[in-house]
PDB file of C-alpha atoms and ligand atoms in Angstrom:
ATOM      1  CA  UNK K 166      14.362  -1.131   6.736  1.00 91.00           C
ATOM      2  CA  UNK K 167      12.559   1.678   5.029  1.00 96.00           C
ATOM      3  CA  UNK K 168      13.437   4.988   6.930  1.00 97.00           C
ATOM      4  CA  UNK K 169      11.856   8.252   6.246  1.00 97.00           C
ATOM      5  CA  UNK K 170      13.199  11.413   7.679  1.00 97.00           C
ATOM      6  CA  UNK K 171      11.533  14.928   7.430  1.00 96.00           C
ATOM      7  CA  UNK K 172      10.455  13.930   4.314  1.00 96.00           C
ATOM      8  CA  UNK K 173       8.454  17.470   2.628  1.00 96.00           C
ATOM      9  CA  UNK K 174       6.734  18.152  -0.528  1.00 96.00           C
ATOM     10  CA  UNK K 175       5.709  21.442  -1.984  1.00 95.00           C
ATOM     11  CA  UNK K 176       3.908  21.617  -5.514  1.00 92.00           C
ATOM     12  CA  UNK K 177       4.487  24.506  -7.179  1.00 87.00           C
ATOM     13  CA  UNK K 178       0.352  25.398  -8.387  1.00 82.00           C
ATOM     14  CA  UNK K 179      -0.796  26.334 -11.829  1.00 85.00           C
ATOM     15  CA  UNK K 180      -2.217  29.947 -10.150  1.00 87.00           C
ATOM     16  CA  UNK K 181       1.841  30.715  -9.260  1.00 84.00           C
ATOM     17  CA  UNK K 182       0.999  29.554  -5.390  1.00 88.00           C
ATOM     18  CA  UNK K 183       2.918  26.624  -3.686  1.00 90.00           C
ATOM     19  CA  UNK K 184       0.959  23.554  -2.072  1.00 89.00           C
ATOM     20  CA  UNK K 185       2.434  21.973   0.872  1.00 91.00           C
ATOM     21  CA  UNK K 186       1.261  18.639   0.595  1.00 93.00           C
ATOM     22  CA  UNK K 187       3.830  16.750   3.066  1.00 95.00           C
ATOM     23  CA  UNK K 188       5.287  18.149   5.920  1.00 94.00           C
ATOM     24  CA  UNK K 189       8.363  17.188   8.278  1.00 95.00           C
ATOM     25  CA  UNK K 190       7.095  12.963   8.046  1.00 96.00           C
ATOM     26  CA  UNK K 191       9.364  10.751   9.874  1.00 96.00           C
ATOM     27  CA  UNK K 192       8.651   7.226   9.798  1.00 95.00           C
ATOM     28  CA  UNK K 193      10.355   3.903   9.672  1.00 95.00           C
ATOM     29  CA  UNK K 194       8.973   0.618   8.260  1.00 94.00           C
ATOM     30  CA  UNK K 195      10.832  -2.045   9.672  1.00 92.00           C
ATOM     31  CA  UNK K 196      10.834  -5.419   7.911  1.00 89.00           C
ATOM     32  CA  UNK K 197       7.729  -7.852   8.515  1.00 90.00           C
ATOM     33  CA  UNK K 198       5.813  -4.681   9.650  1.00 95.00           C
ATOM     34  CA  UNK K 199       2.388  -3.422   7.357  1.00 97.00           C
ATOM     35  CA  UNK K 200       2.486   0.376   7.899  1.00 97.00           C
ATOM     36  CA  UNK K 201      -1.060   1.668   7.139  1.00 98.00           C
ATOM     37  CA  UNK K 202      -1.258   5.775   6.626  1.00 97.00           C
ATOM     38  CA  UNK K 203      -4.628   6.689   7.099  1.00 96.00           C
ATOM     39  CA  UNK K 204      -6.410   9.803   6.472  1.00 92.00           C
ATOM     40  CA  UNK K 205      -9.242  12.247   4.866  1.00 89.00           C
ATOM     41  CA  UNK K 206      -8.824  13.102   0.828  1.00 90.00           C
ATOM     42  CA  UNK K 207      -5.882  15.414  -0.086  1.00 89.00           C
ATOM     43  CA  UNK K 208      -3.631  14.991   2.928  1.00 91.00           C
ATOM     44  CA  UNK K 209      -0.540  13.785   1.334  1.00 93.00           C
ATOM     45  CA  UNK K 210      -0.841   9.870   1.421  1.00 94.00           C
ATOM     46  CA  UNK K 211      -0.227   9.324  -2.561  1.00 94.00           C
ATOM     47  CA  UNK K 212       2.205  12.285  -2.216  1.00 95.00           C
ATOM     48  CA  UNK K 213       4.315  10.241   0.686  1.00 95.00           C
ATOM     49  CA  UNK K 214       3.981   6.808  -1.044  1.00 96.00           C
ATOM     50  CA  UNK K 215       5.043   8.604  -4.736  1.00 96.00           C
ATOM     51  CA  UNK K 216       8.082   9.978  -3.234  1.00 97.00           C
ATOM     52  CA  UNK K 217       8.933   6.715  -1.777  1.00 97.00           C
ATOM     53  CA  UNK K 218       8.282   4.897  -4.964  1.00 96.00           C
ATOM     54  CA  UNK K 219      10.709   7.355  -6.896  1.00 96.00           C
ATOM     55  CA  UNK K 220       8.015   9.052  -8.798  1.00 95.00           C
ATOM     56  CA  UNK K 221       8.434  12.044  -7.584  1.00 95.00           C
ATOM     57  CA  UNK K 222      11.546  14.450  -5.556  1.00 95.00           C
ATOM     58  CA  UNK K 223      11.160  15.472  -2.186  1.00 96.00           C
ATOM     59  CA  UNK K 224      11.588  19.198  -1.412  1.00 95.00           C
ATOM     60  CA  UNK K 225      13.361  18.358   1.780  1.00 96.00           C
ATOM     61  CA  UNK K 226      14.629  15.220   3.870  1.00 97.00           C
ATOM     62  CA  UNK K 227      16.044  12.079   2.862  1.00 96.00           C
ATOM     63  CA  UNK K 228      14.035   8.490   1.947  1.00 97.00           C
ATOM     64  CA  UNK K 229      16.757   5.524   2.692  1.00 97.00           C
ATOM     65  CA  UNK K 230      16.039   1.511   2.072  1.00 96.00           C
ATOM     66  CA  UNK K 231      18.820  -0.311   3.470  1.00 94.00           C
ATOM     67  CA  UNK K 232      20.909   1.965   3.440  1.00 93.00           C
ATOM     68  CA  UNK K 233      20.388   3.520   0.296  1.00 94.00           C
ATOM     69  CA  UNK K 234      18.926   7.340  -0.590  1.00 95.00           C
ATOM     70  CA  UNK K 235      16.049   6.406  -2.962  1.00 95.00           C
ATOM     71  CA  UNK K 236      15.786   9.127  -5.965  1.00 89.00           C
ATOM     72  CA  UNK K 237      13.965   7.257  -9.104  1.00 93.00           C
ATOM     73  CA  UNK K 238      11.629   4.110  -9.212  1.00 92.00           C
ATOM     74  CA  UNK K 239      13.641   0.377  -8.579  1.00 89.00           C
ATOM     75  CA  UNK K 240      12.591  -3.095  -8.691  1.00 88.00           C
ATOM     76  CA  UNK K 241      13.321  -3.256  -4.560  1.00 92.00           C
ATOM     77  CA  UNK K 242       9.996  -1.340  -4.637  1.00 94.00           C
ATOM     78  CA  UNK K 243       6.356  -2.518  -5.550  1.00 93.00           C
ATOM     79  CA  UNK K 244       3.685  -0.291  -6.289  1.00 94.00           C
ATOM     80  CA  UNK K 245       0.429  -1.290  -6.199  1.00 94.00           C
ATOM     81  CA  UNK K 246      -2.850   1.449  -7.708  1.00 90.00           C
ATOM     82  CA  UNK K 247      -5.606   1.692  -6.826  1.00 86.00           C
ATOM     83  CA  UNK K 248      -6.915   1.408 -10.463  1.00 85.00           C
ATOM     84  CA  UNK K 249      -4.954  -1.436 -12.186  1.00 83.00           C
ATOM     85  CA  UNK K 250      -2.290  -0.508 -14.693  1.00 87.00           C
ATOM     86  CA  UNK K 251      -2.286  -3.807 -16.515  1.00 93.00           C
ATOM     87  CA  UNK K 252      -1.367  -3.543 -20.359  1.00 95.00           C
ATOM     88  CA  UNK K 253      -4.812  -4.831 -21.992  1.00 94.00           C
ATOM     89  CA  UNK K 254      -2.804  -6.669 -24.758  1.00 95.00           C
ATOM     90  CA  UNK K 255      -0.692  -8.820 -22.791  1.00 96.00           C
ATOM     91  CA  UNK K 256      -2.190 -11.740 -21.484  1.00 97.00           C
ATOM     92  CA  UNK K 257      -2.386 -12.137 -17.222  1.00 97.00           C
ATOM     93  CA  UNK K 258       0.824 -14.270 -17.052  1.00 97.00           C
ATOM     94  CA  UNK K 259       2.712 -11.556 -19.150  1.00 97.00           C
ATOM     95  CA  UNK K 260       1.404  -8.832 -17.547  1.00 97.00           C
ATOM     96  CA  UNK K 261       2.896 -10.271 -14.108  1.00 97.00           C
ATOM     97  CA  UNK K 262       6.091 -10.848 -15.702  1.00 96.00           C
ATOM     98  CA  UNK K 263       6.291  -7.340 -16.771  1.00 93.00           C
ATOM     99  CA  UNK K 264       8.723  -5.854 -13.987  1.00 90.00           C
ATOM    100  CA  UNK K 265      11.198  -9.285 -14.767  1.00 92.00           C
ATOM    101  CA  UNK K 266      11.315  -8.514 -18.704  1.00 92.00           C
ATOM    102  CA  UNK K 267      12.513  -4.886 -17.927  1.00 89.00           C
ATOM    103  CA  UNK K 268      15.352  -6.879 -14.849  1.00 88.00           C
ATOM    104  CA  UNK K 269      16.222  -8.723 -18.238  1.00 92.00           C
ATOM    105  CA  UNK K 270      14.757 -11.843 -17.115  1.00 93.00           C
ATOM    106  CA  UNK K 271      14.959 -14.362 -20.188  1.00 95.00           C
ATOM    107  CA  UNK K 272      10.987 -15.039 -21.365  1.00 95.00           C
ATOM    108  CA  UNK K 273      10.776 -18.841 -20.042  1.00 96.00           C
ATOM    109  CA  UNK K 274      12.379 -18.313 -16.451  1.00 96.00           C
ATOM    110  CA  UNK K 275      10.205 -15.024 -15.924  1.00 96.00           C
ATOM    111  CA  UNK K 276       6.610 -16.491 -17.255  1.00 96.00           C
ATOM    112  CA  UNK K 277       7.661 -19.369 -14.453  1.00 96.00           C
ATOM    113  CA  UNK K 278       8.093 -16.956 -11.947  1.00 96.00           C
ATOM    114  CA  UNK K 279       5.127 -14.880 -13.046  1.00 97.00           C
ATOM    115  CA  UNK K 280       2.872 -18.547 -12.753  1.00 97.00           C
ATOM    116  CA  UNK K 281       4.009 -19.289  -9.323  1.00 95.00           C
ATOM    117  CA  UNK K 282       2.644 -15.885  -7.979  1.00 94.00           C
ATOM    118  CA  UNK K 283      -0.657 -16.263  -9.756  1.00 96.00           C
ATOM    119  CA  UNK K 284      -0.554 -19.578  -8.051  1.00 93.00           C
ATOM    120  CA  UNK K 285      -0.191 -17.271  -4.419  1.00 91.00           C
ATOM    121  CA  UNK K 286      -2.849 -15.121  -5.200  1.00 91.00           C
ATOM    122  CA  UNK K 287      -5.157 -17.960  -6.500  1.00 92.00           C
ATOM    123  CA  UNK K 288      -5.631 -17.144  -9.874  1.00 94.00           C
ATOM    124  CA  UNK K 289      -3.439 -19.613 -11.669  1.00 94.00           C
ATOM    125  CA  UNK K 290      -6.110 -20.938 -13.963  1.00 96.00           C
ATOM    126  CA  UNK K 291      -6.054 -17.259 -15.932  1.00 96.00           C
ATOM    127  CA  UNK K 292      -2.854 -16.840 -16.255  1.00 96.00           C
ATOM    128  CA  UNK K 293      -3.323 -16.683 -20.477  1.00 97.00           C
ATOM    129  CA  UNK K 294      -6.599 -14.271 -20.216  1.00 96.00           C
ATOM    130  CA  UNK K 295      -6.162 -10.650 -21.233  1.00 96.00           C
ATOM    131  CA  UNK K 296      -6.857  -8.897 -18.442  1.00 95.00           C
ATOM    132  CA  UNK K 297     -10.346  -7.349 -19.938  1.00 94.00           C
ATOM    133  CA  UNK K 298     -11.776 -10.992 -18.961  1.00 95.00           C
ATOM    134  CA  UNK K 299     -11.384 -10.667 -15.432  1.00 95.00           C
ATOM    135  CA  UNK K 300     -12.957  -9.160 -12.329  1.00 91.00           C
ATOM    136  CA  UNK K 301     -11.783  -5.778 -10.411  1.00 89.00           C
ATOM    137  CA  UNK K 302     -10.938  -7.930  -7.764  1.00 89.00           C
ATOM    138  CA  UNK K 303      -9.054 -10.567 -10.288  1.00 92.00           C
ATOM    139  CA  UNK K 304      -7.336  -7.651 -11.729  1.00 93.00           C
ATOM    140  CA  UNK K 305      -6.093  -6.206  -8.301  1.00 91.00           C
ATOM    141  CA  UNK K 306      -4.837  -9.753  -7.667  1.00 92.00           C
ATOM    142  CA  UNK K 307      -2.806  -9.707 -10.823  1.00 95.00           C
ATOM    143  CA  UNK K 308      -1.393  -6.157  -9.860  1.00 94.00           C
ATOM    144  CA  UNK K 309      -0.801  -7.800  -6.614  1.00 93.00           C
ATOM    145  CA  UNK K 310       1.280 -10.666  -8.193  1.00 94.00           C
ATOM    146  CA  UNK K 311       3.301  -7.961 -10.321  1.00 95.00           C
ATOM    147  CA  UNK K 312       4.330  -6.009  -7.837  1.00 93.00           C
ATOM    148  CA  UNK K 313       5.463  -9.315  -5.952  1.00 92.00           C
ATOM    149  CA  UNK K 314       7.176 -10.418  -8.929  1.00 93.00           C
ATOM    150  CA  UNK K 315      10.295  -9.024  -9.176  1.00 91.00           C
ATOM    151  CA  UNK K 316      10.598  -9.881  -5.014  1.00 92.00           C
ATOM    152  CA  UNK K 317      10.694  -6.493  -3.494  1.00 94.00           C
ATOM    153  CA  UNK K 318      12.049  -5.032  -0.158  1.00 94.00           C
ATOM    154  CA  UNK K 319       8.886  -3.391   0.331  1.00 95.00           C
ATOM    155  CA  UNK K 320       5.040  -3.495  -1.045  1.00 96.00           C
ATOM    156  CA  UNK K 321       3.762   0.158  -1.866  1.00 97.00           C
ATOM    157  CA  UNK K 322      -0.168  -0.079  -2.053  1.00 97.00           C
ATOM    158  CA  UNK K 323      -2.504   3.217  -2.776  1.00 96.00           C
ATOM    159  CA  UNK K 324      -5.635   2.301  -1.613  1.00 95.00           C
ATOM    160  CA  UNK K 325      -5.639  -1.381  -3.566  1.00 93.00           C
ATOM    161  CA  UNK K 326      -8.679  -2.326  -3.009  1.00 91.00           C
ATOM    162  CA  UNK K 327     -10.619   0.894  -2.693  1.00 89.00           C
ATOM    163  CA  UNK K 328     -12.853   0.446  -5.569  1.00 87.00           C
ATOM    164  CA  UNK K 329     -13.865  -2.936  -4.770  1.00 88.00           C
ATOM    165  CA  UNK K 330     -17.269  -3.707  -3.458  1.00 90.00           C
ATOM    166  CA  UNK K 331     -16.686  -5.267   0.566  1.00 90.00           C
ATOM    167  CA  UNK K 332     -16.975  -8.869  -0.030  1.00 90.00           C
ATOM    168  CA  UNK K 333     -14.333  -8.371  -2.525  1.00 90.00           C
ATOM    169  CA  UNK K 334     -12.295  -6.251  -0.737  1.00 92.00           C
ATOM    170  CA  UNK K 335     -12.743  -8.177   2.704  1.00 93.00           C
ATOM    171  CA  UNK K 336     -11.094 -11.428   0.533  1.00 92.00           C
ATOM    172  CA  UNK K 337      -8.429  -9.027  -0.608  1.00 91.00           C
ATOM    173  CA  UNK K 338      -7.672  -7.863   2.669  1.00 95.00           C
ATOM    174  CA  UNK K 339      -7.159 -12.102   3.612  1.00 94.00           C
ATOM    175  CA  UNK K 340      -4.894 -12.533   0.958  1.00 92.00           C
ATOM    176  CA  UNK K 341      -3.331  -9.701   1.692  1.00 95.00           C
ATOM    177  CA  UNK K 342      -2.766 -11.058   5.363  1.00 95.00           C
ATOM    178  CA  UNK K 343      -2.157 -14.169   4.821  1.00 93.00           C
ATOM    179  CA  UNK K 344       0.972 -13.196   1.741  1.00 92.00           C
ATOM    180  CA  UNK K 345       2.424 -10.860   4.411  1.00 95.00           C
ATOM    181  CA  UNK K 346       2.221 -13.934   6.921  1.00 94.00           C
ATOM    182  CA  UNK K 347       4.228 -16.089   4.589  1.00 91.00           C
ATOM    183  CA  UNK K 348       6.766 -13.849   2.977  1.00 90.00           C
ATOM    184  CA  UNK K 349       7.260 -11.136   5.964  1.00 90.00           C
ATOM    185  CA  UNK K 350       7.394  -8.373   3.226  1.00 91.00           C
ATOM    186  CA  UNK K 351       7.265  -4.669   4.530  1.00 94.00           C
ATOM    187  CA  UNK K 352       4.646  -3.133   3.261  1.00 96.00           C
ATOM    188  CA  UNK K 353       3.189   0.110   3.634  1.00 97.00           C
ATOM    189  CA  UNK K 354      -0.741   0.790   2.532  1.00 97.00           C
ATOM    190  CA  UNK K 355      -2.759   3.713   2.270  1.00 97.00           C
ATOM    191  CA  UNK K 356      -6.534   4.062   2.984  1.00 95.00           C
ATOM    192  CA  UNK K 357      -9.476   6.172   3.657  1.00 91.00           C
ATOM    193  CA  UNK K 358     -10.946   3.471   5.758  1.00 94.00           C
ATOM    194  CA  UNK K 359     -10.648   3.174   9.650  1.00 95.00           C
ATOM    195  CA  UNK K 360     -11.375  -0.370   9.719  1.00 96.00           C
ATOM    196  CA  UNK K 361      -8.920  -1.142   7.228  1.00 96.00           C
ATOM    197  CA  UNK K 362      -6.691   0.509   8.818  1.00 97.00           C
ATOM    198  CA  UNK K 363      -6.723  -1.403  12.083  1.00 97.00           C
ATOM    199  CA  UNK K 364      -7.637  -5.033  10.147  1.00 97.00           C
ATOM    200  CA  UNK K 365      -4.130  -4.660   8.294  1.00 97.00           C
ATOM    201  CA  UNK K 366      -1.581  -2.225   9.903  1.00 97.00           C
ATOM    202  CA  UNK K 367       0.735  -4.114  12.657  1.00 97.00           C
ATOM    203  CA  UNK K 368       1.540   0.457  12.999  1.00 97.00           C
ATOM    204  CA  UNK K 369      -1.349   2.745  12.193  1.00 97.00           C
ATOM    205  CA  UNK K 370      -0.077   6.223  11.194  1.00 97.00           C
ATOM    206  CA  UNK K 371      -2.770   9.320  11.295  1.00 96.00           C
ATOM    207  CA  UNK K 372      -2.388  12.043   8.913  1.00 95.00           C
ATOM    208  CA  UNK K 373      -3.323  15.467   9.184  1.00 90.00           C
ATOM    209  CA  UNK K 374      -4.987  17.369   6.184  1.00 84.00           C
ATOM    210  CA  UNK K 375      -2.562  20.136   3.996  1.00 77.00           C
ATOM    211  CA  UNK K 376       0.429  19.957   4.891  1.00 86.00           C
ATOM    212  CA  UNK K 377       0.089  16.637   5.488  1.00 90.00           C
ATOM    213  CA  UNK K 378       2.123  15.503   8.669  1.00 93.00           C
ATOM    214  CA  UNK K 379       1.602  12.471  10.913  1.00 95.00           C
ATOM    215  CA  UNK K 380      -0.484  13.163  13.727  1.00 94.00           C
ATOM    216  CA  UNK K 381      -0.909  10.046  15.693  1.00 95.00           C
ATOM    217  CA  UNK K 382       0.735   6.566  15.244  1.00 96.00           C
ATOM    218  CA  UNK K 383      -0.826   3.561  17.127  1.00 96.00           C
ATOM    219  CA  UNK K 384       0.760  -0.321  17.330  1.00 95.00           C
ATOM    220  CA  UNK K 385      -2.006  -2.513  16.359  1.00 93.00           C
ATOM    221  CA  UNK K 386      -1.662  -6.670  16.384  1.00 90.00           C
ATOM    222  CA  UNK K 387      -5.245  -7.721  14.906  1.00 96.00           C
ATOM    223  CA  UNK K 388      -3.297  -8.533  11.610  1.00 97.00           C
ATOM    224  CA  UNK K 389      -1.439 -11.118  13.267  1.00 95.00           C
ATOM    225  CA  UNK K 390      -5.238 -12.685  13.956  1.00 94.00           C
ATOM    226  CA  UNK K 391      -6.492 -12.506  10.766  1.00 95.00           C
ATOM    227  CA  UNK K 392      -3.856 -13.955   8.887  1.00 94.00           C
ATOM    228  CA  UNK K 393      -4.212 -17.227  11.174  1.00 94.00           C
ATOM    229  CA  UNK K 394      -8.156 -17.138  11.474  1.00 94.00           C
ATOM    230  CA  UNK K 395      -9.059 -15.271   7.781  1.00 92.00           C
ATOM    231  CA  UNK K 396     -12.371 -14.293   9.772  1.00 93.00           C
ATOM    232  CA  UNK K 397     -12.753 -10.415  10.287  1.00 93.00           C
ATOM    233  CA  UNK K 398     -16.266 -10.536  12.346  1.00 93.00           C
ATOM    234  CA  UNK K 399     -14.311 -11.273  15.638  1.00 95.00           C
ATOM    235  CA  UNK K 400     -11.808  -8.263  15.249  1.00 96.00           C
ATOM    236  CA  UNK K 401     -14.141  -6.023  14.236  1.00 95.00           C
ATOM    237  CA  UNK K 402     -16.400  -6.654  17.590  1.00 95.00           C
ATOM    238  CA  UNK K 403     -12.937  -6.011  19.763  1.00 96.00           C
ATOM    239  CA  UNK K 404     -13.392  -4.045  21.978  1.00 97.00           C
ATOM    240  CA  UNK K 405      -9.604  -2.946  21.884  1.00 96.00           C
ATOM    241  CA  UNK K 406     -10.479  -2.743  17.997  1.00 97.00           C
ATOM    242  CA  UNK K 407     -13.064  -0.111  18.382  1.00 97.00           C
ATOM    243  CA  UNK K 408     -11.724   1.530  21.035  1.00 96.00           C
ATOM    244  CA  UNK K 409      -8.735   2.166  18.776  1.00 96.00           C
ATOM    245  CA  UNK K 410     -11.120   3.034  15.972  1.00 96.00           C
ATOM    246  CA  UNK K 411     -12.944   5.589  17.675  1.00 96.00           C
ATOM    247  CA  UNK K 412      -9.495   7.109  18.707  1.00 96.00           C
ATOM    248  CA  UNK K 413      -8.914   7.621  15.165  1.00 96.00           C
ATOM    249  CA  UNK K 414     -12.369   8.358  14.155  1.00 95.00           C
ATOM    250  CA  UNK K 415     -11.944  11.446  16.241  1.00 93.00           C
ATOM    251  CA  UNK K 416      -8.567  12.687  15.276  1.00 92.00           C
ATOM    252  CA  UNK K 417      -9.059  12.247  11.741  1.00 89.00           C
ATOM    253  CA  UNK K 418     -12.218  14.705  12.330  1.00 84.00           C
ATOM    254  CA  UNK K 419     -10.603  16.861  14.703  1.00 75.00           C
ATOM    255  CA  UNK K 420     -10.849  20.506  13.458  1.00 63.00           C
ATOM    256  CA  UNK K 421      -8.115  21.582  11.334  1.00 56.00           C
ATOM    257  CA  UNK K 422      -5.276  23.447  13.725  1.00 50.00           C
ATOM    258  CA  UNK K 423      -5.904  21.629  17.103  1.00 51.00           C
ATOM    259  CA  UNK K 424      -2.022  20.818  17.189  1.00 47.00           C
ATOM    260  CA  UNK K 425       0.187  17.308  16.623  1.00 46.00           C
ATOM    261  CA  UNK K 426       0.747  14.456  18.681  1.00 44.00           C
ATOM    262  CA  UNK K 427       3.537  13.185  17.033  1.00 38.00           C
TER     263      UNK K 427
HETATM  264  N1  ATP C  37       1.386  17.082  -9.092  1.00 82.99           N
HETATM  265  C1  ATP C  37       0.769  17.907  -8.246  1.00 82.99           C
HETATM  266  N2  ATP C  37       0.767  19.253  -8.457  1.00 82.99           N
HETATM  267  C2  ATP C  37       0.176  20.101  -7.585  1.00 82.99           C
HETATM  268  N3  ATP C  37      -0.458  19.699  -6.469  1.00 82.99           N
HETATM  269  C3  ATP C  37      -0.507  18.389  -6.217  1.00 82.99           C
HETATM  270  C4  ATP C  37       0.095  17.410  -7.095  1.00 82.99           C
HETATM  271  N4  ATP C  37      -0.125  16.172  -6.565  1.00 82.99           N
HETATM  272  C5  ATP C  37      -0.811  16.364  -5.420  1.00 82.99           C
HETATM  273  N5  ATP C  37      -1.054  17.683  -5.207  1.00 82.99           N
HETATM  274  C6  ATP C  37      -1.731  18.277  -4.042  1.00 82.99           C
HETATM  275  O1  ATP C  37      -1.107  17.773  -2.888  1.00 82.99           O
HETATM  276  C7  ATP C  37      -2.075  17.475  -1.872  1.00 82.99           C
HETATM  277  C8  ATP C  37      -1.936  16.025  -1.457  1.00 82.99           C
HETATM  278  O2  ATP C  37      -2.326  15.194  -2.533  1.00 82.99           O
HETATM  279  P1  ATP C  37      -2.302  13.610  -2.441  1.00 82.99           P
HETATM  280  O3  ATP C  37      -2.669  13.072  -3.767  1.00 82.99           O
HETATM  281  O4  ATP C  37      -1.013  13.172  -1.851  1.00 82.99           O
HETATM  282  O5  ATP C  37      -3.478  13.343  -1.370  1.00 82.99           O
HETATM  283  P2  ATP C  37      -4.111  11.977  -0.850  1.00 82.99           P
HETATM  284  O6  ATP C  37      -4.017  11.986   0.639  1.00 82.99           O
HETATM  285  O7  ATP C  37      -3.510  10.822  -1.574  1.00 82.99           O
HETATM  286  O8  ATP C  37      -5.642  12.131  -1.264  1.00 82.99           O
HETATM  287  P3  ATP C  37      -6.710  11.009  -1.725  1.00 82.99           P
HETATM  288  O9  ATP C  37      -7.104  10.297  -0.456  1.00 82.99           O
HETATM  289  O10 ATP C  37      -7.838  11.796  -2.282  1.00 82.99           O
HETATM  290  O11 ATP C  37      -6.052  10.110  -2.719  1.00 82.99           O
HETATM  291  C9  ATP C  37      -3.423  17.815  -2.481  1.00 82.99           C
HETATM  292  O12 ATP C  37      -3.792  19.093  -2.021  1.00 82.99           O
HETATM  293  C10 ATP C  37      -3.177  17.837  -3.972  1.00 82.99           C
HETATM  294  O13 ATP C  37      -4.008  18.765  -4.607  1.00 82.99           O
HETATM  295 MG1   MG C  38      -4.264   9.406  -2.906  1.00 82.99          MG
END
């Protein structure tokens, strides 16, 4: 259980001024739940899921996973960019293994390990590519498999698959399902889009431009569908699916100031 409790960020800004990027966020992410944050450019999303990843300290409030107050990066979390971070030198299966040779995983058991997840995200016949001979989409798969690697309490994805084109990303968004389906990881994803959103969050949590605070959060089970089906065209013609999105639609575009919901 991931539990986040009036979790605030301020930057200090090059012109001597302070930006509040993340205000007063509570939030739990309990285990075989996908979180989804969801909201316009520059509201704090990165900001929430950097601090959670140990990248960066909050200003105030406390980040606890199991248990445990979270202050630098650890293999119990997975991080997952939008632009892949693969090293171009090291072939696919290495770069998987990557998080297991800094656990001090010895080089036979870890390139094992690493083959078995490129087996999950079906890309086991690359595994000794260098990463400059596959496809965006093949590349967010292996940055999917790394993050897996080193079996983490929780996934942390910034908008994966948000420079994918949407055939790419809808497959992404399957395999995305369907892992969470079989290994009941926590996850918690970040997007810009609505309908991603909804498709993947079992919570969907609204976020409010500078300071960024959660505005809205709404259950959502259409996840649960598309795992078992794979096939998005009946969700997204729910009505319960767009009534939810146009819920969102309009908070998210709500002028700035109209108060919280949380
Ligand atoms: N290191 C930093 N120093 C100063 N300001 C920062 C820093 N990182 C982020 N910010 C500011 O904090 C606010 C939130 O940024 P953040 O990257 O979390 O937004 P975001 O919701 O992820 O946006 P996007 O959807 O565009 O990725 C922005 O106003 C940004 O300019
Ligand atoms: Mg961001």
């Amino acid at each position: 259980m991931l539990q986040i409790r009036d979790a605030s960020v301020t930057f200090p800004a090059s012109d001597g001024s302070a930006v509040h990027a993340l205000d007063h966020v509570s939030l739990d992410i309990a285990p075989d739940s996908i979180v989804v944050a969801v909201g316009a450019s520059g509201c704090g999303k990165s900001t929430l899921l950097n601090a959670i990843a140990g990248f960066l300290p909050l200003t105030e409030g406390s980040i606890m996973l199991d248990g445990e107050e979270i202050d630098r990066p650890g293999g119990d979390r997975g991080v997952v960019f939008q632009k892949d971070t693969l090293l171009p030198w090291a072939s696919v299966v290495d770069n998987v293994a990557l998080g297991l040779k800094f656990a001090g995983v010895a080089k036979t058991a870890r390139r094992e390990r690493a083959r078995e997840l490129l087996d999950l995200v079906g890309l086991a016949d690359f595994a000794d590519k260098p990463p400059y001979e596959l496809s965006g989409g093949m590349r967010q798969r292996v940055g999917l498999a790394r993050a897996l690697a080193t079996d983490p309490k929780i996934l942390l994805m910034d908008e994966p698959f948000g420079a994918l084109d949407s055939l790419t990303r809808e497959t992404m968004q399957q395999l995305l399902a369907s892992i969470w389906a079989r290994t009941g990881k926590q996850i918690l994803f970040i997007t810009h889009s609505i309908e991603e959103a909804l498709t993947l969050g079992t919570t969907v949590v609204v976020m409010s431009p500078r300071p960024g605070r959660i505005v809205a959060r709404f259950e959502a089970g259409f996840v649960r569908e598309f795992a078992e089906t794979g096939d998005i065209g009946p969700i997204l013609s729910d009505p319960n699916f767009i009534q939810l999105r146009e819920e969102i639609r309009a908070l998210i575009h709500r002028p700035a100031g109209k108060g919280t919901l949380q």
